[in-house]
mmCIF file of C-alpha atoms and ligand atoms in Angstrom:
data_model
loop_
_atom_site.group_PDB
_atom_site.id
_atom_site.type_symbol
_atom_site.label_atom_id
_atom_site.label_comp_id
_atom_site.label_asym_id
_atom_site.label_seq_id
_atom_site.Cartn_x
_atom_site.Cartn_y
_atom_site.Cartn_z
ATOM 1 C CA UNK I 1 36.017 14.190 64.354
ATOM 2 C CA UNK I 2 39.405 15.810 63.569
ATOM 3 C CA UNK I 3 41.914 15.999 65.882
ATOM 4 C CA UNK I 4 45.095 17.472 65.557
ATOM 5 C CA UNK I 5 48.484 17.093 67.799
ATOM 6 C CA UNK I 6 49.140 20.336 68.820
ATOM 7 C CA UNK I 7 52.806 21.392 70.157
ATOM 8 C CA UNK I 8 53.025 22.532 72.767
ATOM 9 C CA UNK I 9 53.465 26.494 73.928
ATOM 10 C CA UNK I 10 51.437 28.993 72.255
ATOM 11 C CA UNK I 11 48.207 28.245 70.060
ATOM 12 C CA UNK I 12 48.491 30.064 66.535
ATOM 13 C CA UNK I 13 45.731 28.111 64.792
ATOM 14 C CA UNK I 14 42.226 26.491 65.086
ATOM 15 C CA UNK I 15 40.426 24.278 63.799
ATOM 16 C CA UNK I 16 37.158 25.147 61.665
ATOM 17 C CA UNK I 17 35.054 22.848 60.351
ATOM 18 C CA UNK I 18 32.358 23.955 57.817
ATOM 19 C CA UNK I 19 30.201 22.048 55.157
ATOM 20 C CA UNK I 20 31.964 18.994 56.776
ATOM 21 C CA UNK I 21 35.471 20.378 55.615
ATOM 22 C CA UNK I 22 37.769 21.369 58.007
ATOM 23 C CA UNK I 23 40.278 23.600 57.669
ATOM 24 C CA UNK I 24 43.237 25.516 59.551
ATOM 25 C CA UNK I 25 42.772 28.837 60.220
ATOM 26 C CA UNK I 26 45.795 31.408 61.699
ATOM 27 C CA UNK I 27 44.077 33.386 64.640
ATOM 28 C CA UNK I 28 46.657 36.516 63.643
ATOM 29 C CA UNK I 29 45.068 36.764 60.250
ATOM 30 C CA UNK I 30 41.037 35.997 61.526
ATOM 31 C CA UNK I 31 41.268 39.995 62.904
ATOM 32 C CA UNK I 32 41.194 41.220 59.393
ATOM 33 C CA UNK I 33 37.447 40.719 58.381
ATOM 34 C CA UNK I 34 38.517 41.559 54.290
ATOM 35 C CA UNK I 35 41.017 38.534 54.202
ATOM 36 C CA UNK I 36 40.254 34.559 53.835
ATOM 37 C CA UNK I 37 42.942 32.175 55.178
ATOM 38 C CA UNK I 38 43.070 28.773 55.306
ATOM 39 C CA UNK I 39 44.802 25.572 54.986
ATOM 40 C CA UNK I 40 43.512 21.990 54.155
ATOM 41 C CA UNK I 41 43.666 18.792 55.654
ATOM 42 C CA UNK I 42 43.420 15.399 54.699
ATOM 43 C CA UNK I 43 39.568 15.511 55.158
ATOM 44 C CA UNK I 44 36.488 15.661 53.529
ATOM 45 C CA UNK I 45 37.841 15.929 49.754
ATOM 46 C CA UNK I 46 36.542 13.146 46.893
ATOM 47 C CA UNK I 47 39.863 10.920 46.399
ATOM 48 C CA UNK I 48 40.380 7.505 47.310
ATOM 49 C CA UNK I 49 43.445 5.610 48.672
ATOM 50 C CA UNK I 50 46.616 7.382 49.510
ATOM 51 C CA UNK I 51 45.373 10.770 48.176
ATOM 52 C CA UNK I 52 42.402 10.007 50.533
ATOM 53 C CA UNK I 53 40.577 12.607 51.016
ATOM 54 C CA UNK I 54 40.969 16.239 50.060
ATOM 55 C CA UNK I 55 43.893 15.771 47.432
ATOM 56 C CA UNK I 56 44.451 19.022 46.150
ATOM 57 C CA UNK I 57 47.685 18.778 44.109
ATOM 58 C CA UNK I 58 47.889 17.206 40.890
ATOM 59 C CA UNK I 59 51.310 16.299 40.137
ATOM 60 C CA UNK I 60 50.800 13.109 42.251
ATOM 61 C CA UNK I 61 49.136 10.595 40.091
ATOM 62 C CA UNK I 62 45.496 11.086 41.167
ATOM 63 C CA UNK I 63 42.646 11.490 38.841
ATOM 64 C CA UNK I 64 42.598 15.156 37.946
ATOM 65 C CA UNK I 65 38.737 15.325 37.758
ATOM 66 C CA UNK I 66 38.733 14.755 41.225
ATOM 67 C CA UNK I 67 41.386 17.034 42.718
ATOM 68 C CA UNK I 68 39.506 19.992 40.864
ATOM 69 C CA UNK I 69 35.928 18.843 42.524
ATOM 70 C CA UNK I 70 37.737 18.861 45.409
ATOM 71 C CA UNK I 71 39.173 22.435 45.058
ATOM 72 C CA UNK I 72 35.425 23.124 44.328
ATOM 73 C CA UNK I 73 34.186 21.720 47.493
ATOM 74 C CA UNK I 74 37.050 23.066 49.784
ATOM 75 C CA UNK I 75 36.332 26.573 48.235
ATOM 76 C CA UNK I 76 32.559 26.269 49.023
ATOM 77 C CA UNK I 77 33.387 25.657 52.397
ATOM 78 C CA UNK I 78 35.643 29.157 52.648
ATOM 79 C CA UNK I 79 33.433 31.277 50.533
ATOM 80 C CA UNK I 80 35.915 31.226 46.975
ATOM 81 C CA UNK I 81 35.011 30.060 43.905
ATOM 82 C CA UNK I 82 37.639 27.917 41.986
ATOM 83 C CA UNK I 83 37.438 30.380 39.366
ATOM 84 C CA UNK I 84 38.742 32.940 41.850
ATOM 85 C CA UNK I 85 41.850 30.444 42.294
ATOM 86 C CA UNK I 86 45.665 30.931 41.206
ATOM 87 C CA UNK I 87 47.615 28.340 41.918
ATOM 88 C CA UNK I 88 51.442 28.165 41.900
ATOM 89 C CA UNK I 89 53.490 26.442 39.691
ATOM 90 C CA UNK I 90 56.339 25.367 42.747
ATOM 91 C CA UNK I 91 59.344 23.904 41.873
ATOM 92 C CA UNK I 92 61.802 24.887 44.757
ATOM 93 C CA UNK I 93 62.791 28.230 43.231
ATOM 94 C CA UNK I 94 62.850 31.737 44.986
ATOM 95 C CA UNK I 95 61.114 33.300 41.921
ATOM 96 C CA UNK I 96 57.668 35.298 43.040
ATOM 97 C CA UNK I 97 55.471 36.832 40.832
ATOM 98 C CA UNK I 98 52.284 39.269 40.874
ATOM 99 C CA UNK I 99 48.786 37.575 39.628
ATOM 100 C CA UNK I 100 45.661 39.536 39.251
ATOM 101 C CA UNK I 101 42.193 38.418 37.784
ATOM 102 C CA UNK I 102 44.119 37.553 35.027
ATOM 103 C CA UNK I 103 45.167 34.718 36.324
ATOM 104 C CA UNK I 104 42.317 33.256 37.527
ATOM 105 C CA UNK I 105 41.814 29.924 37.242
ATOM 106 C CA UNK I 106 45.279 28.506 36.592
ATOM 107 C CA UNK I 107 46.721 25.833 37.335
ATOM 108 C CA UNK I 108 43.221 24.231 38.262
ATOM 109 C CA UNK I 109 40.649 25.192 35.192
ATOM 110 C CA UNK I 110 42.943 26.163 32.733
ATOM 111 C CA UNK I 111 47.058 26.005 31.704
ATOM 112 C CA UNK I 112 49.130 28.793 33.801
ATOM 113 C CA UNK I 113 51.505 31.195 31.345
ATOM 114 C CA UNK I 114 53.777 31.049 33.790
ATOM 115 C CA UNK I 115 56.549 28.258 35.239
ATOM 116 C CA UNK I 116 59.169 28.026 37.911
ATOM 117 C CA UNK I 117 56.912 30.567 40.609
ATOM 118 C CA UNK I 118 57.297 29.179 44.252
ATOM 119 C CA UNK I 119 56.100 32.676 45.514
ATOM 120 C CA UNK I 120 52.475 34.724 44.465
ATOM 121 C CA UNK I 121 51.230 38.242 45.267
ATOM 122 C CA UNK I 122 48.424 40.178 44.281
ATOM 123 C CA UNK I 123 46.824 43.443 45.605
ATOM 124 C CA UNK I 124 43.376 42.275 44.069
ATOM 125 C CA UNK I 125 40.384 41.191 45.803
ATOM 126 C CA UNK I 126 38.468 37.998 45.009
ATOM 127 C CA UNK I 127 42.174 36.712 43.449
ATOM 128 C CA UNK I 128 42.796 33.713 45.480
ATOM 129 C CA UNK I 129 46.349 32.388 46.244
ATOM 130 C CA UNK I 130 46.801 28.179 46.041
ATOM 131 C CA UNK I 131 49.968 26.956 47.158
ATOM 132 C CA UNK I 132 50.979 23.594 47.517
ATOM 133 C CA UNK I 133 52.477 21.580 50.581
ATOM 134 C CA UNK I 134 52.988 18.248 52.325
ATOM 135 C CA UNK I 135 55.608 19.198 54.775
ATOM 136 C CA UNK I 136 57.065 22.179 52.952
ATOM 137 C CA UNK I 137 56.792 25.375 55.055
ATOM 138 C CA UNK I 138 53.663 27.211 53.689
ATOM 139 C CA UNK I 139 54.385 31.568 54.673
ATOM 140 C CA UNK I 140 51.707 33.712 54.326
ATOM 141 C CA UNK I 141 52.291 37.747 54.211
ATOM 142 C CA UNK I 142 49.922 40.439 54.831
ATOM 143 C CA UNK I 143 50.113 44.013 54.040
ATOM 144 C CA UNK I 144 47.270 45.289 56.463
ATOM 145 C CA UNK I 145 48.201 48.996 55.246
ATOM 146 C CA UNK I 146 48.396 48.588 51.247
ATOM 147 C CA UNK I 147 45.856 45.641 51.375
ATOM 148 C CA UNK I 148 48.229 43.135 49.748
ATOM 149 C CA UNK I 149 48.912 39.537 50.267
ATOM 150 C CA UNK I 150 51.539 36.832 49.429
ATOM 151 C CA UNK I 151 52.131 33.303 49.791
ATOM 152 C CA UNK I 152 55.461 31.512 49.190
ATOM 153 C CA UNK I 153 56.638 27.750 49.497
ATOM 154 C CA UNK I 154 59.669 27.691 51.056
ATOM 155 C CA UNK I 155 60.988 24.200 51.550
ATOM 156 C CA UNK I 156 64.465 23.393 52.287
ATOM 157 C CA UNK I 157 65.719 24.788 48.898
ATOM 158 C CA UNK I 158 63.653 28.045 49.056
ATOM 159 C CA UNK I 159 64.721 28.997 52.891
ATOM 160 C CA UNK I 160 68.342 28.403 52.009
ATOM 161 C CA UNK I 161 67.892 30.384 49.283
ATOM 162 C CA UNK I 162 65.502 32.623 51.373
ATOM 163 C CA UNK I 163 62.343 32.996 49.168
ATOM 164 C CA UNK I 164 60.829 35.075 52.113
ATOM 165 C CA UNK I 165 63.324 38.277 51.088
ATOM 166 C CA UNK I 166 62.122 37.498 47.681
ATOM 167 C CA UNK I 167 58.353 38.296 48.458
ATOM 168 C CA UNK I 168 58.663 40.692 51.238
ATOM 169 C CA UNK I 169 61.087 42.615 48.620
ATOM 170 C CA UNK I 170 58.663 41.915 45.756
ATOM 171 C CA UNK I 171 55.679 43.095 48.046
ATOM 172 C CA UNK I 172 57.743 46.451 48.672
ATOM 173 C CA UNK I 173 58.248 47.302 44.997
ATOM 174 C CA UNK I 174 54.670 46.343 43.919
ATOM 175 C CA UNK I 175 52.796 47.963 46.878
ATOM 176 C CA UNK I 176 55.262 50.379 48.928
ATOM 177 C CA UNK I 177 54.345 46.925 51.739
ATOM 178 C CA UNK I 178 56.765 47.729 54.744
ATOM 179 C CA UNK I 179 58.273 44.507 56.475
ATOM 180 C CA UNK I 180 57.298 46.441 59.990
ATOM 181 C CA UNK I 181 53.853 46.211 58.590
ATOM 182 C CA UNK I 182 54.036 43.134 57.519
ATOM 183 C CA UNK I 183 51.584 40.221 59.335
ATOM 184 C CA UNK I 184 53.448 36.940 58.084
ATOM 185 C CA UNK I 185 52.724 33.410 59.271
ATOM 186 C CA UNK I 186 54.411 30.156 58.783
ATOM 187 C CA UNK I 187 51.974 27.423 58.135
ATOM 188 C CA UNK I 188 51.724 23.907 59.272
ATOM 189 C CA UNK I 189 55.017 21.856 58.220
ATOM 190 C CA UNK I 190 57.298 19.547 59.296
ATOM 191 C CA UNK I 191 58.695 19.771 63.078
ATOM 192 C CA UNK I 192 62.562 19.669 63.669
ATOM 193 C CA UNK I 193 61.821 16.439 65.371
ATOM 194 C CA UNK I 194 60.559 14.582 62.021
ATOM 195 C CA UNK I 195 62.855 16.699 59.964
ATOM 196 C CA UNK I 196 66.231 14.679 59.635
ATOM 197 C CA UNK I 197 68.520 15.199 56.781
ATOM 198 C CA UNK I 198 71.782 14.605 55.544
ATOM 199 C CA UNK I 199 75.470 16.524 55.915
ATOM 200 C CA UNK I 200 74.984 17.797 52.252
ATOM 201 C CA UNK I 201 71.618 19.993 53.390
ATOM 202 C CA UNK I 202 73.188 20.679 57.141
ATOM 203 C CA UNK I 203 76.536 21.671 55.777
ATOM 204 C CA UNK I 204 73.978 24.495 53.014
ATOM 205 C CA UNK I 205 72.256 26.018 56.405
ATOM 206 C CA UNK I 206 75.747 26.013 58.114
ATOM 207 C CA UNK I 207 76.732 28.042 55.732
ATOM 208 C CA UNK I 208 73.643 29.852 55.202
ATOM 209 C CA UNK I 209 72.991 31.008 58.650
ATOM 210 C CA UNK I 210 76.332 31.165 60.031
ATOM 211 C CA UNK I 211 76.416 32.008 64.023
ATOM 212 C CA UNK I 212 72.756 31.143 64.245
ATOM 213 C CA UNK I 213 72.971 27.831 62.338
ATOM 214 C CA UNK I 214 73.042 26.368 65.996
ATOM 215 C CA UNK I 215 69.630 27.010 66.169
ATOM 216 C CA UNK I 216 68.792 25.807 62.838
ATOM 217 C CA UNK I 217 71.057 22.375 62.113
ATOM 218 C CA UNK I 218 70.125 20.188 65.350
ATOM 219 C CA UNK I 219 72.236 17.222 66.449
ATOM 220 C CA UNK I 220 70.280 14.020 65.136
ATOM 221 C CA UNK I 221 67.938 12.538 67.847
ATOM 222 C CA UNK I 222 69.687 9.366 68.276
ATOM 223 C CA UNK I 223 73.121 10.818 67.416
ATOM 224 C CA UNK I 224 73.802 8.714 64.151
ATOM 225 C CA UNK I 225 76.884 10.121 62.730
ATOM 226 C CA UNK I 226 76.591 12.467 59.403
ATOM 227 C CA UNK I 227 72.697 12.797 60.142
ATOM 228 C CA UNK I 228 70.928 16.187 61.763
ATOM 229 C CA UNK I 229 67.448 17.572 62.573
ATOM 230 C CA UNK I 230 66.703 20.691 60.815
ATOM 231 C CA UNK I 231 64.697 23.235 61.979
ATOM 232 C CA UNK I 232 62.532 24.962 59.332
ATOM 233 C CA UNK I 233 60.218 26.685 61.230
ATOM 234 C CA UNK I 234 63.463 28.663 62.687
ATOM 235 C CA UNK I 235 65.146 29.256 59.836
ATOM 236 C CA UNK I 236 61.843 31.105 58.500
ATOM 237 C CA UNK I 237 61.610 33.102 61.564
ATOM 238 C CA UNK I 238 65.101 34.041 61.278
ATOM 239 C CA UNK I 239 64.226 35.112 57.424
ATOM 240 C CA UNK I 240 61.646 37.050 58.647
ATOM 241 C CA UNK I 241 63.582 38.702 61.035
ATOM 242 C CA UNK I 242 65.868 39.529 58.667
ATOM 243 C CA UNK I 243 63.500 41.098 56.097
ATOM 244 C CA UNK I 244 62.160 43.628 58.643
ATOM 245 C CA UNK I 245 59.613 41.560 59.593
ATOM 246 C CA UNK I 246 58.558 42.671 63.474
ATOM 247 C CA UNK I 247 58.956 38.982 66.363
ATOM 248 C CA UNK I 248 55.245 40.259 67.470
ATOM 249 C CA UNK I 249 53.946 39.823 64.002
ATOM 250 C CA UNK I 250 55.044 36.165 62.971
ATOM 251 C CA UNK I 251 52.978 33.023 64.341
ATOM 252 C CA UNK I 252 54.997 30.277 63.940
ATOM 253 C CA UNK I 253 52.889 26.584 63.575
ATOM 254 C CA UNK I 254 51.489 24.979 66.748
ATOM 255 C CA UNK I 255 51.455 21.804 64.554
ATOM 256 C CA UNK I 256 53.553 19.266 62.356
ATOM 257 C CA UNK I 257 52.295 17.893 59.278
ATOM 258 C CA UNK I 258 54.560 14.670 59.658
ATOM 259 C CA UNK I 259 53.171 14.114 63.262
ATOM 260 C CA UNK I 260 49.592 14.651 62.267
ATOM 261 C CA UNK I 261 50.372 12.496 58.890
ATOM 262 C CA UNK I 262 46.721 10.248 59.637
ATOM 263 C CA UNK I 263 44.838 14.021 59.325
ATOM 264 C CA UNK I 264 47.608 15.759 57.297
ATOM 265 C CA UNK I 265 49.249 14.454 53.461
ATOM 266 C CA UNK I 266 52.737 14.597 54.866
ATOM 267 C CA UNK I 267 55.573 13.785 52.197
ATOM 268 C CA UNK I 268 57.927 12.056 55.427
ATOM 269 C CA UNK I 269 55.210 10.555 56.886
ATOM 270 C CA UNK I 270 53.655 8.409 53.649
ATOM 271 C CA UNK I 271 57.317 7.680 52.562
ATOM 272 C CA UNK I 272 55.780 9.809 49.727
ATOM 273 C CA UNK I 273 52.936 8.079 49.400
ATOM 274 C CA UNK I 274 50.324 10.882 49.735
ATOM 275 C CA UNK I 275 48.628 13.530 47.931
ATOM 276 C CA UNK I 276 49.174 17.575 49.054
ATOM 277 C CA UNK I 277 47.098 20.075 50.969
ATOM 278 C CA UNK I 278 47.310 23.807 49.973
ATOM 279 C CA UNK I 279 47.410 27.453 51.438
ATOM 280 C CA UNK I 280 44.580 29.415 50.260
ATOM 281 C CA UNK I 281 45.035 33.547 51.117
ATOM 282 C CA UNK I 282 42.438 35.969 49.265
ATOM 283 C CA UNK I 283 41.226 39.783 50.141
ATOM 284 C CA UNK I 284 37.681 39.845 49.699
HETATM 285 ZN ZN1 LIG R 1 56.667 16.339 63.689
#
């Protein structure tokens, strides 16, 4: 059975387990019946050793054939068919971009025609959004007004550089999506308390956040000089905050990939050794 180390406070997620694949499911986007969400774990995927089970990124040495037959199974168990897939092409960039039926299929059946897109929107139903994380911060937006979606990967790099006013600005243009109607989430990542980095990444959210980056840039847990703990999960909210987005309409995660690294591929937790779950957001 799967069990997951929740934080304590208040529960954003559950845990659903069908076809034998579970999967992590925000409550805050369950009340809209036309939208799938989900997020993978570690479990009940094809792969073999560090990648064990449900692999679902391929830019980490496993056998291809296998992460797509898992991306086939994981999709069976939510009701989308990889075909109906889109996935991202992440490489710590603010750059978002629209994908329709067009798209389907890339970056898992066939070669993507585009690069360098940490950030995907569509308007379209049965176009599913695949983006890729093992610690990263996974944010999902929803437009419950214009029916339109995003997801964006917004690791250290792409909160700095605040890839969340990317999409919600992107979402405005392509859809008329208002951030006060905007339902966002940040998905399961890495807590503040696994999170420990350097002067050279403090000193960018210093500078970044200004009079909140006391919230943000943590002293390190057993004081070592020149180290912090960073605190992604509030750096996104404050993002969101910024963009318009309403406090009653983000759920921030009630887990930590790097604490839950035996269920969860977590890049801190494996020492890198690990493959990568994915964010999967699609109107029906
Ligand atoms: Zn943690």
């Amino acid at each position: 059975m799967t069990v997951l180390k929740k934080r304590k406070g208040t529960e954003t997620t559950r845990l659903i387990t069908e076809r034998n694949v579970p999967r992590i499911s925000y409550t805050a986007l369950e009340k809209y019946p036309w939208l799938i969400n989900a997020f993978s774990t570690r479990e009940g995927g094809v792969s073999t050793g560090i990648y064990s089970s449900m692999n679902l990124t391929f830019t980490r040495g496993d056998d291809p054939e296998k992460v797509r037959e898992n991306f086939r199974i994981f999709g069976e168990s939510i009701g989308v068919s990889i075909e109906q897939m889109v996935y991202s092409d992440q490489q710590h960039t603010t750059n978002v971009m629209e994908v329709t039926s067009k798209h389907h299929g890339m970056g898992i059946l066939r070669d993507r025609d585009f690069s360098d897109i940490d950030g995907i929107m569509t308007g379209e139903p049965g176009v599913c959004l695949v983006t890729s994380y093992a610690d990263c911060v996974p944010l999902y937006f929803v437009d419950p007004v214009n029916r339109a979606i995003a997801a964006s990967h917004s690791g250290w790099r792409g909160t700095v550089g605040n890839i969340c006013q990317s999409t919600v600005s992107e979402m405005n243009h392509l859809y008329g999506s208002k951030p006060e109607d905007i339902i966002a989430c940040i998905g399961p990542s890495i807590c503040a308390d696994c999170y420990e980095v350097g002067s050279d990444v403090a000193d960018e959210f210093t500078k970044a956040y200004g009079e909140e980056s006391g919230t943000v840039v943590l002293p390190h847990k057993e004081n070592i000089p020149g180290k912090y703990q960073l605190d992604l999960t509030r750096a996104n909210v404050i993002n969101m905050e910024k963009a318009g987005i309403l406090p009653e309409h983000i759920s921030v995660p009630d887990l930590c990939t790097c604490c839950n690294s035996d269920v969860l591929h977590s890049h801190r937790g494996s020492h890198g050794q690990r493959g990568g779950l994915c964010a999967f957001l699609m109107i029906k």
